[in-house]
Amino acid sequence: MERICVTGAAGKAGRAVVADLREHGYDVVATDLGGPGVLAADLTDHGQAIEVLEGCSAVVHLANIPAPGLATPAVTFQRNVTMNANVFLAAATLKLRRVVWASSETTLGLPFDDAPRYAPVDEAHYPVPTSTYALSKVVTETTAEHVAAWSGIPFVALRLSNIHLPEDYANVPSYWADAASRRWNLWGYVDVRDVAQSCRLGLTAEVTGAESFVIAAADTIMNRPSADLLREEFPGVELTHDVGEFGTLLSIDKARKVLGYDPRHSWRDHVG
């Protein structure tokens, strides 16, 4: 079995990714700061990053402060950039074959206090960081480009939307009365099981250099047509192509084409 290191393995996405990889025949080294069944490691220490990756052929790197507002802005930036650089440089030193890692939809301009330039927002709507969290991901995407060039290792950045567990969907109807409540990310979301799928596909997709992909559900989280939501909250923003009645306004076309990503889960499967 191929051995894959998953960092941030005790987190919401990490737990799903570890389970999915094991179900698909991978040997997984799960690491985080602590927690049951994980190898404890602090990835702000480069030596520990080397140790957890040793003996692995690839890494799915999810460990980071996962959102703005959980730590001070400076700490969020410093810890995330340091962790990411340590893992990337360790992967290069150890000659891993692939790095898949969690970037963020926030690199695209979220929260959309200012209107996006167009919709659906795709990979080209970048970089527009509005917080030190988003900036940490932008800096890391640049770092990935250069380490990929130096090392020849393909780097796959997943710009993940707002991750939902199946039990989170009970809250979805509470969003519907006020379109503004979820305008901050164009009413986007992604099921944690589809996050796991995207990570697994990123390990084998035909990618060279460093590539970035928006990862979201195929629909919005609202029960109203997507075009109506856009007209109401962002009048004047062009809808560049038909997205269907409830289609996502965070474009997943590139992920579908290059990764083979096919989101299979929706809040509509859980909410009557």
mmCIF file with all atom_site columns, N, CA, C and O in Angstrom, residues 33 44 47 79 93 102 115 130-131 146 151 218 256 272:
data_model
loop_
_atom_site.group_PDB
_atom_site.id
_atom_site.type_symbol
_atom_site.label_atom_id
_atom_site.label_alt_id
_atom_site.label_comp_id
_atom_site.label_asym_id
_atom_site.label_entity_id
_atom_site.label_seq_id
_atom_site.pdbx_PDB_ins_code
_atom_site.Cartn_x
_atom_site.Cartn_y
_atom_site.Cartn_z
_atom_site.occupancy
_atom_site.B_iso_or_equiv
_atom_site.pdbx_formal_charge
_atom_site.auth_seq_id
_atom_site.auth_comp_id
_atom_site.auth_asym_id
_atom_site.auth_atom_id
_atom_site.pdbx_PDB_model_num
ATOM 1  N N  . LEU A 1 33  ? -1.721  18.139 16.089  1.00 0.00 ? 33  LEU A N  1
ATOM 2  C CA . LEU A 1 33  ? -1.113  18.549 17.357  1.00 0.00 ? 33  LEU A CA 1
ATOM 3  C C  . LEU A 1 33  ? -1.391  17.545 18.459  1.00 0.00 ? 33  LEU A C  1
ATOM 4  O O  . LEU A 1 33  ? -0.648  17.443 19.429  1.00 0.00 ? 33  LEU A O  1
ATOM 5  N N  . THR A 1 44  ? 5.120   23.726 12.924  1.00 0.00 ? 44  THR A N  1
ATOM 6  C CA . THR A 1 44  ? 5.903   24.962 12.895  1.00 0.00 ? 44  THR A CA 1
ATOM 7  C C  . THR A 1 44  ? 7.381   24.672 13.152  1.00 0.00 ? 44  THR A C  1
ATOM 8  O O  . THR A 1 44  ? 8.212   25.566 13.000  1.00 0.00 ? 44  THR A O  1
ATOM 9  N N  . GLY A 1 47  ? 11.941  20.279 11.773  1.00 0.00 ? 47  GLY A N  1
ATOM 10 C CA . GLY A 1 47  ? 12.414  18.928 12.065  1.00 0.00 ? 47  GLY A CA 1
ATOM 11 C C  . GLY A 1 47  ? 11.260  17.953 12.237  1.00 0.00 ? 47  GLY A C  1
ATOM 12 O O  . GLY A 1 47  ? 11.321  16.804 11.774  1.00 0.00 ? 47  GLY A O  1
ATOM 13 N N  . ARG A 1 79  ? 1.819   31.474 11.784  1.00 0.00 ? 79  ARG A N  1
ATOM 14 C CA . ARG A 1 79  ? 1.770   30.017 11.999  1.00 0.00 ? 79  ARG A CA 1
ATOM 15 C C  . ARG A 1 79  ? 1.428   29.293 10.694  1.00 0.00 ? 79  ARG A C  1
ATOM 16 O O  . ARG A 1 79  ? 2.040   28.269 10.367  1.00 0.00 ? 79  ARG A O  1
ATOM 17 N N  . THR A 1 93  ? 12.783  17.966 0.295   1.00 0.00 ? 93  THR A N  1
ATOM 18 C CA . THR A 1 93  ? 13.973  17.288 0.815   1.00 0.00 ? 93  THR A CA 1
ATOM 19 C C  . THR A 1 93  ? 13.845  15.775 0.702   1.00 0.00 ? 93  THR A C  1
ATOM 20 O O  . THR A 1 93  ? 14.801  15.072 0.336   1.00 0.00 ? 93  THR A O  1
ATOM 21 N N  . ALA A 1 102 ? -4.557  22.240 1.460   1.00 0.00 ? 102 ALA A N  1
ATOM 22 C CA . ALA A 1 102 ? -5.774  23.034 1.614   1.00 0.00 ? 102 ALA A CA 1
ATOM 23 C C  . ALA A 1 102 ? -5.463  24.513 1.508   1.00 0.00 ? 102 ALA A C  1
ATOM 24 O O  . ALA A 1 102 ? -4.941  25.122 2.449   1.00 0.00 ? 102 ALA A O  1
ATOM 25 N N  . ALA A 1 115 ? -18.296 43.721 -4.153  1.00 0.00 ? 115 ALA A N  1
ATOM 26 C CA . ALA A 1 115 ? -18.831 42.774 -5.120  1.00 0.00 ? 115 ALA A CA 1
ATOM 27 C C  . ALA A 1 115 ? -17.718 42.087 -5.908  1.00 0.00 ? 115 ALA A C  1
ATOM 28 O O  . ALA A 1 115 ? -16.690 42.701 -6.216  1.00 0.00 ? 115 ALA A O  1
ATOM 29 N N  . THR A 1 130 ? -8.427  39.415 1.861   1.00 0.00 ? 130 THR A N  1
ATOM 30 C CA . THR A 1 130 ? -9.012  40.474 2.693   1.00 0.00 ? 130 THR A CA 1
ATOM 31 C C  . THR A 1 130 ? -8.753  40.249 4.181   1.00 0.00 ? 130 THR A C  1
ATOM 32 O O  . THR A 1 130 ? -9.317  40.962 5.012   1.00 0.00 ? 130 THR A O  1
ATOM 33 N N  . SER A 1 131 ? -7.927  39.284 4.518   1.00 0.00 ? 131 SER A N  1
ATOM 34 C CA . SER A 1 131 ? -7.563  39.007 5.911   1.00 0.00 ? 131 SER A CA 1
ATOM 35 C C  . SER A 1 131 ? -6.174  38.390 5.912   1.00 0.00 ? 131 SER A C  1
ATOM 36 O O  . SER A 1 131 ? -5.685  37.928 4.867   1.00 0.00 ? 131 SER A O  1
ATOM 37 N N  . HIS A 1 146 ? 7.074   27.987 -6.481  1.00 0.00 ? 146 HIS A N  1
ATOM 38 C CA . HIS A 1 146 ? 8.526   27.978 -6.549  1.00 0.00 ? 146 HIS A CA 1
ATOM 39 C C  . HIS A 1 146 ? 9.115   26.653 -6.078  1.00 0.00 ? 146 HIS A C  1
ATOM 40 O O  . HIS A 1 146 ? 10.066  26.146 -6.693  1.00 0.00 ? 146 HIS A O  1
ATOM 41 N N  . SER A 1 151 ? 11.775  21.538 -7.241  1.00 0.00 ? 151 SER A N  1
ATOM 42 C CA . SER A 1 151 ? 11.818  20.118 -6.892  1.00 0.00 ? 151 SER A CA 1
ATOM 43 C C  . SER A 1 151 ? 11.274  19.192 -7.971  1.00 0.00 ? 151 SER A C  1
ATOM 44 O O  . SER A 1 151 ? 11.577  17.988 -7.971  1.00 0.00 ? 151 SER A O  1
ATOM 45 N N  . ALA A 1 218 ? -21.982 21.398 -6.043  1.00 0.00 ? 218 ALA A N  1
ATOM 46 C CA . ALA A 1 218 ? -22.491 21.725 -7.371  1.00 0.00 ? 218 ALA A CA 1
ATOM 47 C C  . ALA A 1 218 ? -23.628 22.731 -7.329  1.00 0.00 ? 218 ALA A C  1
ATOM 48 O O  . ALA A 1 218 ? -23.982 23.313 -8.359  1.00 0.00 ? 218 ALA A O  1
ATOM 49 N N  . ARG A 1 256 ? -13.496 19.838 -12.168 1.00 0.00 ? 256 ARG A N  1
ATOM 50 C CA . ARG A 1 256 ? -14.153 18.740 -12.894 1.00 0.00 ? 256 ARG A CA 1
ATOM 51 C C  . ARG A 1 256 ? -13.256 18.243 -14.032 1.00 0.00 ? 256 ARG A C  1
ATOM 52 O O  . ARG A 1 256 ? -13.074 17.032 -14.221 1.00 0.00 ? 256 ARG A O  1
ATOM 53 N N  . GLY A 1 272 ? -35.697 18.082 3.954   1.00 0.00 ? 272 GLY A N  1
ATOM 54 C CA . GLY A 1 272 ? -36.938 17.841 3.227   1.00 0.00 ? 272 GLY A CA 1
ATOM 55 C C  . GLY A 1 272 ? -37.431 19.087 2.548   1.00 0.00 ? 272 GLY A C  1
ATOM 56 O O  . GLY A 1 272 ? -37.123 20.198 2.970   1.00 0.00 ? 272 GLY A O  1
#
